[in-house]
Tab-separated table of C-alpha atoms and ligand atoms in Angstrom:
chain	number	residue	atom	x	y	z
A	9	MET	CA	88.580	31.987	126.698
A	10	GLU	CA	84.900	31.355	125.980
A	11	ILE	CA	83.814	28.487	126.035
A	12	LYS	CA	81.105	27.766	123.612
A	13	ARG	CA	83.766	26.171	120.614
A	14	LYS	CA	84.286	23.671	118.605
A	15	ILE	CA	86.951	21.544	120.519
A	16	LEU	CA	89.224	18.623	118.931
A	17	ILE	CA	90.854	16.333	121.898
A	18	THR	CA	93.767	13.645	120.803
A	19	GLY	CA	94.693	10.679	122.239
A	20	SER	CA	90.953	11.042	122.927
A	21	ASN	CA	90.873	7.231	123.816
A	22	GLY	CA	94.024	7.562	126.308
A	23	MET	CA	92.876	7.590	130.489
A	24	LEU	CA	92.788	11.187	130.402
A	25	GLY	CA	91.046	11.787	126.724
A	26	GLN	CA	88.107	9.073	128.031
A	27	ALA	CA	88.020	11.876	130.923
A	28	LEU	CA	87.930	14.505	128.937
A	29	THR	CA	85.189	12.994	126.725
A	30	GLY	CA	82.996	12.080	129.431
A	31	GLN	CA	82.860	15.853	130.911
A	32	LEU	CA	82.646	17.078	127.200
A	33	GLN	CA	79.471	15.338	126.701
A	34	GLU	CA	78.312	16.293	130.213
A	35	LYS	CA	78.324	20.240	129.613
A	36	GLY	CA	77.685	19.556	126.180
A	37	GLU	CA	79.705	20.715	124.227
A	38	ASP	CA	80.656	20.890	120.679
A	39	PHE	CA	83.898	18.160	120.122
A	40	THR	CA	85.187	15.469	118.270
A	41	GLY	CA	88.266	13.338	119.370
A	42	LEU	CA	90.103	11.735	117.038
A	43	SER	CA	92.029	8.284	118.457
A	44	HIS	CA	95.130	7.449	117.366
A	45	SER	CA	93.794	5.540	114.794
A	46	ASP	CA	91.595	8.289	113.389
A	47	LEU	CA	95.046	10.644	113.731
A	48	ASP	CA	98.238	9.941	114.251
A	49	ILE	CA	99.950	13.062	115.330
A	50	THR	CA	102.648	12.314	113.197
A	51	ASP	CA	101.759	12.863	110.294
A	52	LYS	CA	101.377	16.252	109.706
A	53	LYS	CA	100.119	16.234	106.362
A	54	LYS	CA	96.813	14.350	108.276
A	55	VAL	CA	96.707	16.791	110.758
A	56	LEU	CA	96.550	19.744	108.329
A	57	GLU	CA	94.199	17.778	106.419
A	58	VAL	CA	92.239	16.960	109.901
A	59	PHE	CA	92.390	20.874	111.306
A	60	SER	CA	90.820	22.064	107.580
A	61	SER	CA	87.917	19.780	107.999
A	62	LEU	CA	86.978	19.874	111.447
A	63	LYS	CA	87.760	23.660	111.825
A	64	PRO	CA	88.885	23.541	115.874
A	65	SER	CA	88.597	26.294	117.731
A	66	LEU	CA	90.139	24.583	120.821
A	67	VAL	CA	92.458	21.603	121.239
A	68	ILE	CA	92.974	19.597	123.866
A	69	HIS	CA	96.162	17.859	122.899
A	70	ALA	CA	96.081	14.622	125.212
A	71	ALA	CA	98.535	12.378	122.573
A	72	ALA	CA	101.295	11.093	123.597
A	73	TRP	CA	103.714	7.719	124.486
A	74	THR	CA	103.246	7.712	127.890
A	75	ASP	CA	105.589	4.220	128.494
A	76	VAL	CA	108.138	5.578	130.247
A	77	ASP	CA	110.584	2.690	129.832
A	78	GLY	CA	109.286	2.112	126.570
A	79	CYS	CA	110.390	6.172	125.840
A	80	GLU	CA	113.860	5.055	127.688
A	81	ARG	CA	114.447	1.607	125.183
A	82	GLU	CA	113.421	3.481	122.106
A	83	PRO	CA	114.142	7.435	121.959
A	84	LYS	CA	113.470	8.390	118.885
A	85	LYS	CA	110.335	7.075	119.144
A	86	ALA	CA	109.437	8.683	121.492
A	87	PHE	CA	110.392	12.101	120.434
A	88	LEU	CA	108.801	11.951	117.023
A	89	ILE	CA	105.542	11.466	119.098
A	90	ASN	CA	106.522	13.552	121.888
A	91	GLU	CA	107.744	16.869	120.282
A	92	GLY	CA	107.473	15.846	116.739
A	93	GLY	CA	104.068	15.068	116.699
A	94	THR	CA	103.113	18.018	119.335
A	95	GLU	CA	105.133	20.616	117.127
A	96	ASN	CA	102.810	19.388	113.877
A	97	ILE	CA	99.509	19.737	116.312
A	98	SER	CA	101.081	23.568	117.305
A	99	MET	CA	101.826	24.494	113.759
A	100	ALA	CA	98.255	23.352	113.122
A	101	CYS	CA	96.912	25.536	115.584
A	102	MET	CA	98.794	28.203	114.531
A	103	LYS	CA	97.555	28.327	111.289
A	104	ASN	CA	93.863	27.473	111.694
A	105	GLY	CA	93.568	30.165	114.731
A	106	ALA	CA	93.137	28.070	116.770
A	107	ASN	CA	93.723	27.666	120.692
A	108	LEU	CA	95.742	24.696	122.590
A	109	VAL	CA	95.636	23.264	125.513
A	110	TYR	CA	98.869	20.911	125.855
A	111	ILE	CA	98.926	18.725	128.763
A	112	SER	CA	102.348	17.576	130.026
A	113	THR	CA	103.733	16.313	132.931
A	114	ASP	CA	105.536	16.479	136.723
A	115	PHE	CA	108.694	13.796	134.558
A	116	VAL	CA	110.147	17.215	133.610
A	117	PHE	CA	111.047	17.911	137.100
A	118	ASP	CA	114.064	16.291	138.184
A	119	GLY	CA	112.829	15.311	141.334
A	120	LYS	CA	115.753	16.522	143.722
A	121	LYS	CA	113.817	19.183	145.243
A	122	LYS	CA	111.688	18.695	149.086
A	123	GLU	CA	108.439	20.400	148.402
A	124	PRO	CA	106.015	20.533	145.644
A	125	TYR	CA	107.169	22.228	142.041
A	126	THR	CA	106.022	25.144	141.250
A	127	GLU	CA	105.663	26.411	137.350
A	128	ASP	CA	108.602	28.924	138.266
A	129	ASP	CA	111.154	25.830	139.377
A	130	LYS	CA	113.187	24.715	135.952
A	131	PRO	CA	112.503	21.810	134.647
A	132	ASN	CA	115.563	19.211	134.212
A	133	PRO	CA	114.108	15.311	133.207
A	134	ILE	CA	115.611	12.716	133.873
A	135	ASN	CA	114.384	10.258	131.516
A	136	VAL	CA	113.273	10.161	128.119
A	137	TYR	CA	110.019	10.122	128.549
A	138	GLY	CA	110.050	13.609	130.584
A	139	ALA	CA	112.767	15.368	127.739
A	140	SER	CA	110.591	14.485	125.767
A	141	LYS	CA	107.378	16.063	126.991
A	142	LEU	CA	109.759	18.839	128.220
A	143	ALA	CA	110.681	19.475	123.952
A	144	GLY	CA	106.317	19.234	122.994
A	145	GLU	CA	106.519	22.390	126.038
A	146	GLU	CA	109.165	24.151	123.688
A	147	LYS	CA	107.548	23.668	120.334
A	148	VAL	CA	104.911	25.124	121.571
A	149	ARG	CA	106.621	27.975	123.010
A	150	GLN	CA	107.826	28.367	119.717
A	151	SER	CA	104.961	27.742	117.614
A	152	LEU	CA	102.109	30.351	119.710
A	153	LYS	CA	101.927	32.917	121.321
A	154	SER	CA	99.062	32.632	123.122
A	155	TYR	CA	98.594	28.557	124.916
A	156	TYR	CA	97.752	26.731	128.145
A	157	ILE	CA	100.669	23.817	129.138
A	158	ILE	CA	99.128	21.935	132.014
A	159	ARG	CA	101.552	19.849	133.795
A	160	SER	CA	100.061	16.798	135.831
A	161	SER	CA	100.928	13.993	137.708
A	162	TRP	CA	100.593	9.869	138.251
A	163	LEU	CA	97.230	9.833	136.451
A	164	PHE	CA	95.039	7.028	137.360
A	165	GLY	CA	91.747	6.653	136.033
A	166	GLN	CA	89.123	4.585	133.854
A	167	GLY	CA	90.312	3.562	129.938
A	168	ARG	CA	93.677	1.359	131.037
A	169	HIS	CA	95.870	-0.069	133.433
A	170	ASN	CA	97.653	2.092	135.693
A	171	PHE	CA	99.287	2.221	139.139
A	172	VAL	CA	95.754	1.535	140.728
A	173	THR	CA	94.358	-1.257	139.213
A	174	ARG	CA	97.656	-3.135	138.941
A	175	VAL	CA	97.682	-2.946	142.693
A	176	LEU	CA	94.532	-4.526	142.793
A	177	SER	CA	95.485	-7.206	140.078
A	178	TRP	CA	99.288	-8.360	141.923
A	179	ALA	CA	96.936	-8.339	145.415
A	180	LYS	CA	95.114	-11.143	144.230
A	181	THR	CA	98.447	-13.076	143.207
A	182	GLN	CA	101.193	-11.621	145.428
A	183	SER	CA	101.463	-10.905	148.860
A	184	PRO	CA	102.996	-9.383	150.449
A	185	LEU	CA	103.606	-6.833	147.749
A	186	LYS	CA	106.793	-5.208	147.559
A	187	ILE	CA	106.084	-1.238	146.491
A	188	VAL	CA	108.632	1.289	146.427
A	189	GLU	CA	108.614	4.092	149.233
A	190	ASP	CA	111.163	6.234	147.939
A	191	HIS	CA	109.124	8.348	144.912
A	192	VAL	CA	107.071	10.479	145.970
A	193	GLY	CA	104.049	12.221	143.074
A	194	THR	CA	100.467	13.709	143.482
A	195	PRO	CA	98.012	10.866	142.660
A	196	THR	CA	95.322	12.739	140.355
A	197	TYR	CA	92.124	10.749	139.539
A	198	THR	CA	91.609	11.965	135.349
A	199	ARG	CA	88.120	12.838	136.034
A	200	ASP	CA	89.458	15.629	138.604
A	201	LEU	CA	92.211	16.394	136.309
A	202	ALA	CA	89.268	16.502	133.039
A	203	ARG	CA	86.781	18.423	134.878
A	204	GLY	CA	89.595	20.847	136.267
A	205	ILE	CA	91.045	21.401	132.920
A	206	VAL	CA	87.677	22.396	131.188
A	207	GLN	CA	86.606	24.508	134.286
A	208	PHE	CA	90.213	26.147	134.182
A	209	ILE	CA	91.195	27.420	130.784
A	210	GLN	CA	86.840	28.415	130.507
A	211	ASP	CA	88.048	31.648	132.749
A	212	SER	CA	91.464	32.203	133.331
A	213	SER	CA	94.102	33.561	130.953
A	214	PRO	CA	96.294	31.073	129.368
A	215	GLY	CA	100.351	30.255	130.106
A	216	LEU	CA	102.102	27.133	132.054
A	217	TYR	CA	99.757	25.869	135.188
A	218	HIS	CA	99.968	22.557	137.453
A	219	ILE	CA	96.680	20.991	137.877
A	220	ALA	CA	96.164	17.698	139.848
A	221	ASN	CA	94.719	16.521	143.166
A	222	SER	CA	95.897	17.692	146.520
A	223	GLY	CA	98.473	16.558	148.439
A	224	HIS	CA	101.453	14.136	147.734
A	225	ALA	CA	102.203	10.477	148.775
A	226	SER	CA	105.059	7.793	148.198
A	227	ARG	CA	104.255	4.572	146.064
A	228	TYR	CA	103.544	2.752	149.322
A	229	GLU	CA	101.579	4.830	150.873
A	230	LEU	CA	99.316	4.668	147.777
A	231	ALA	CA	99.602	1.186	147.631
A	232	LYS	CA	98.474	0.571	151.507
A	233	ALA	CA	95.687	3.019	150.427
A	234	ILE	CA	94.208	1.270	147.671
A	235	LEU	CA	93.748	-1.498	149.129
A	236	ALA	CA	92.104	-0.388	152.516
A	237	TYR	CA	90.029	1.380	150.733
A	238	SER	CA	89.214	-1.811	148.529
A	239	GLY	CA	88.676	-3.990	151.362
A	240	HIS	CA	92.182	-5.689	151.333
A	241	GLU	CA	93.838	-4.622	154.038
A	242	GLU	CA	95.581	-8.406	154.966
A	243	VAL	CA	97.542	-8.016	152.042
A	244	GLU	CA	101.038	-7.608	153.242
A	245	VAL	CA	103.075	-4.711	151.741
A	246	ILE	CA	106.615	-4.415	152.732
A	247	PRO	CA	108.316	-0.925	151.499
A	248	VAL	CA	111.392	-1.060	149.554
A	249	ARG	CA	114.123	1.611	148.049
A	250	HIS	CA	113.828	1.993	144.371
A	251	LYS	CA	116.676	1.113	143.590
A	252	ASP	CA	116.345	-2.355	144.907
A	253	PHE	CA	114.310	-2.972	141.151
A	254	SER	CA	116.713	-3.052	138.289
A	255	GLU	CA	114.507	0.190	136.282
A	256	VAL	CA	115.210	0.766	132.771
A	257	ALA	CA	114.209	4.613	133.085
A	258	HIS	CA	115.316	6.534	136.379
A	259	ARG	CA	112.414	8.743	137.794
A	260	PRO	CA	112.606	11.486	139.674
A	261	VAL	CA	112.457	10.578	143.594
A	262	PHE	CA	110.326	13.995	144.314
A	263	SER	CA	107.957	14.871	141.341
A	264	ALA	CA	104.800	16.426	143.531
A	265	LEU	CA	103.241	19.496	142.192
A	266	GLY	CA	101.876	22.409	143.007
A	267	THR	CA	98.719	24.054	141.971
A	268	SER	CA	98.704	26.891	144.611
A	269	ARG	CA	98.132	29.312	140.654
A	270	VAL	CA	95.268	27.601	139.462
A	271	ASN	CA	93.777	27.352	143.441
A	272	LEU	CA	91.470	25.215	141.565
A	273	ASN	CA	90.818	23.351	145.257
A	274	LEU	CA	91.130	20.403	143.359
A	275	PRO	CA	89.714	16.708	145.876
A	276	HIS	CA	92.397	15.677	147.787
A	277	TRP	CA	94.079	12.312	146.003
A	278	GLN	CA	92.612	10.047	149.101
A	279	GLU	CA	89.304	10.982	148.608
A	280	ALA	CA	90.032	10.974	144.821
A	281	LEU	CA	91.127	7.531	145.052
A	282	LYS	CA	88.246	6.640	146.731
A	283	ASP	CA	85.316	7.628	144.230
A	284	TYR	CA	88.003	6.089	141.578
A	285	LEU	CA	87.224	2.539	143.426
A	286	ARG	CA	84.011	3.089	143.951
A	287	GLU	CA	83.013	3.994	140.012
A	288	PHE	CA	85.646	1.078	139.137
A	289	SER	CA	85.120	-1.307	141.322
A	290	GLY	CA	82.775	-1.436	143.156
A	291	GLY	CA	85.365	-1.107	146.879
A	292	ARG	CA	84.037	-0.476	149.922
A	293	ALA	CA	85.763	3.193	150.176
B	14	NAP	N1	99.595	9.011	132.818
B	14	NAP	C1	100.145	10.137	133.725
B	14	NAP	O1	100.846	9.219	134.724
B	14	NAP	C2	100.837	11.505	133.235
B	14	NAP	C3	101.113	11.718	134.621
B	14	NAP	C4	101.538	13.399	133.525
B	14	NAP	C5	100.881	13.602	132.782
B	14	NAP	N2	100.384	12.747	131.561
B	14	NAP	C6	100.397	13.240	130.228
B	14	NAP	O2	98.924	13.191	130.203
B	14	NAP	C7	98.248	13.147	128.776
B	14	NAP	C8	97.416	11.494	128.804
B	14	NAP	O3	98.208	11.150	129.075
B	14	NAP	P1	97.344	9.413	129.760
B	14	NAP	O4	97.957	8.772	130.885
B	14	NAP	O5	95.717	9.785	129.852
B	14	NAP	O6	97.941	8.640	128.368
B	14	NAP	P2	97.239	7.239	128.243
B	14	NAP	O7	96.445	6.845	128.206
B	14	NAP	O8	98.287	6.644	127.502
B	14	NAP	O9	96.825	8.174	126.156
B	14	NAP	C9	97.207	8.689	125.223
B	14	NAP	C10	96.804	8.415	124.233
B	14	NAP	O10	97.606	8.802	123.154
B	14	NAP	C11	97.927	8.114	121.956
B	14	NAP	N3	99.256	8.131	121.604
B	14	NAP	C12	99.912	7.704	121.085
B	14	NAP	N4	100.634	7.664	120.668
B	14	NAP	C13	99.907	8.471	119.380
B	14	NAP	C14	99.986	8.973	117.902
B	14	NAP	N5	101.373	8.708	117.703
B	14	NAP	N6	99.721	9.540	117.342
B	14	NAP	C15	97.946	9.975	117.980
B	14	NAP	N7	97.482	9.391	119.093
B	14	NAP	C16	99.116	8.510	119.375
B	14	NAP	C17	97.346	6.807	122.673
B	14	NAP	O11	97.300	5.815	121.298
B	14	NAP	P3	97.123	3.837	121.802
B	14	NAP	O12	97.660	3.483	123.045
B	14	NAP	O13	96.533	3.412	120.563
B	14	NAP	O14	98.968	4.340	120.783
B	14	NAP	C18	96.445	6.943	123.993
B	14	NAP	O15	95.552	6.801	123.443
B	14	NAP	C19	100.011	13.231	128.186
B	14	NAP	O16	100.623	13.936	127.291
B	14	NAP	C20	100.600	12.566	128.971
B	14	NAP	O17	101.773	13.058	128.913
B	14	NAP	C21	100.364	11.239	132.227
């Protein structure tokens, strides 16, 4: 796809939205980022108005309701935003001839596989968030002949609280930390993902792709690495089973993503984590 174009980012104040904004700014792209308060994607009329005034040729749709437990408690709202909002964006792209990049998630999988999920694996979500994001994928497929659906996983980055910032704040007040050892995924730095998305869509065919940092880890391994790379090795971490916590929403136990279809060679998650900590808090990485 030719990259000289007018780009629209939905959810631009979110964690990935901010990383995309930074990446497009760096590349000198012509883009507009719309936050939730600029555009509520569930408002179909407003979505169409925005498209006819901005006339984007490419939309990176990063807006979503990402609160996994919140989605479980309020499924109607989850589907309204993640499915209905995505349908509105897809239809507006169809009517205006814009290309769409929809960001989806590893949580479309049930987690029963023992090795990284590829794009050929069948989704089977086990929570409302995953189901609503998969329903969003379906709306994209139904509305458009050509699209990018990009699934990623376990994001951390600037802009809001995430697992990394949570572990760092728990470490200030709690010891030992009890962290789940039987949830495994691919921790991914939003800056690497944003760079990967922009680079990938520039010269690849539309389709379904997984983009994430390389390697995978359990939450326990990730927490240990966060503490080690930020100079808090003294904080004790005890591995526990997810069943020891009362979860509102079930999470897939294994949702690492295989990324060989994109072949971007993004850094290993440990390097990505060190980069993030260096930028985020002057960590000792
Ligand atoms: N976080 C992860 O671990 C992860 C993993 C895999 C895939 N993803 C996907 O990656 C994308 C970006 O995730 P993220 O972590 O950057 O999420 P995020 O930080 O929660 O950002 C999502 C943004 O969407 C906005 N939003 C929510 N409802 C909206 C609505 N009705 N209309 C317009 N905007 C709305 C939110 O605004 P408010 O906060 O103001 O409501 C927020 O700024 C999402 O599609 C997500 O499903 C995330």
